[in-house]
C-alpha positions as MATLAB code, in Angstrom:
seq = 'XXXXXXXXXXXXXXXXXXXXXXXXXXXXXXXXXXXXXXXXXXXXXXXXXXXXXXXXXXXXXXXXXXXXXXXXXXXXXXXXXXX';
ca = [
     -32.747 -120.332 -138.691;
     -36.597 -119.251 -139.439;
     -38.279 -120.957 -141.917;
     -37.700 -118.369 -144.531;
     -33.871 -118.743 -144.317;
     -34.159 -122.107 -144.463;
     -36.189 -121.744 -147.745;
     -33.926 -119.730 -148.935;
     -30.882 -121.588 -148.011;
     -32.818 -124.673 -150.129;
     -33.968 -123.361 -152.795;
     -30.345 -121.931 -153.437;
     -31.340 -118.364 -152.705;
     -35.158 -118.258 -154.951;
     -38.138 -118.642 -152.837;
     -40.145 -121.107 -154.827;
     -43.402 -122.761 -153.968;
     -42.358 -125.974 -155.194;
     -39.029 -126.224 -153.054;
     -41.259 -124.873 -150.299;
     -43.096 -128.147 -150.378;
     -40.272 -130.263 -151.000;
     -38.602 -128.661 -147.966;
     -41.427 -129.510 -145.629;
     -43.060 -132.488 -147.185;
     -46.059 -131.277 -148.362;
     -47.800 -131.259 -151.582;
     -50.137 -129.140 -153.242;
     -53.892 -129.288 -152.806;
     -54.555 -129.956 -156.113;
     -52.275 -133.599 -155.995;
     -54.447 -133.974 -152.735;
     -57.887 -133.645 -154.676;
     -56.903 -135.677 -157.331;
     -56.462 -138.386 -154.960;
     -59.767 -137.336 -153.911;
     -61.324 -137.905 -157.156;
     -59.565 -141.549 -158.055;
     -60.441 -142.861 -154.706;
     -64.365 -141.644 -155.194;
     -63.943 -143.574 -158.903;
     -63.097 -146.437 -156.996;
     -59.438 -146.189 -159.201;
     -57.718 -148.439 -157.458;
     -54.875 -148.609 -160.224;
     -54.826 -144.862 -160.513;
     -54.869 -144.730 -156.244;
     -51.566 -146.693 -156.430;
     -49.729 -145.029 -159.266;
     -49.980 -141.676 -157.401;
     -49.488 -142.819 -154.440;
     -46.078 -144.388 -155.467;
     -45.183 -140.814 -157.087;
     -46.528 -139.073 -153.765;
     -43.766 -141.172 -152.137;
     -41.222 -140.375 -153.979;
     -42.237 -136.177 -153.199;
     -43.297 -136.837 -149.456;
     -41.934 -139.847 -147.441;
     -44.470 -139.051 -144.191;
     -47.955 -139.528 -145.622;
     -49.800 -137.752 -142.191;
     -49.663 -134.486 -143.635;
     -51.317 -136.143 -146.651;
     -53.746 -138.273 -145.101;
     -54.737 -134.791 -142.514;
     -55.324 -133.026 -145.951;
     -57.202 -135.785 -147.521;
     -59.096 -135.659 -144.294;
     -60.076 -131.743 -144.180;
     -61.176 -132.428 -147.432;
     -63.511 -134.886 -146.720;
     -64.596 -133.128 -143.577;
     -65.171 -129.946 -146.287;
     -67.683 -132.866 -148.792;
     -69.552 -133.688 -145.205;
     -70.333 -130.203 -144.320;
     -71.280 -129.045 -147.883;
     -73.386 -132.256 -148.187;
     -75.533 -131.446 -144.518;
     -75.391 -127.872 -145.288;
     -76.244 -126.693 -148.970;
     -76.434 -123.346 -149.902;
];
């Protein structure tokens, strides 16, 4: 089956973005920038608390971690090369 079926097939025949995720065991960008900002607060409580709801969404945290990473890769560049 392509990915589509498969989507399809789990999300009970709707396309949605959210069961897209859940399917593969990703999560949006924006969960991935808001651990962004509580790590760059130094919230270490804040850290853990989405953390533990990240695992209960996404059991593999690479994906996670390579997104965290791209993003910090994307502060680095902007930070040697303003506009």
């Amino acid at each position: 089956l392509s990915l589509l079926d498969q989507a399809i097939a789990f999300g009970g025949g709707k396309v949605l973005e959210a069961d897209v995720r859940a399917m593969l065991g990703t999560i949006a960008q924006e969960r991935v920038l808001d651990l962004l900002q509580l790590l760059a607060a130094a919230d270490a409580k804040g850290v853990l608390d989405l953390v533990a709801e990240l695992a209960e969404i996404v059991p593999d945290f690479s994906g996670v971690l390579q997104d965290l990473l791209a993003q910090l890769h994307r502060v680095a560049l902007v930070q040697l090369v303003p506009d």
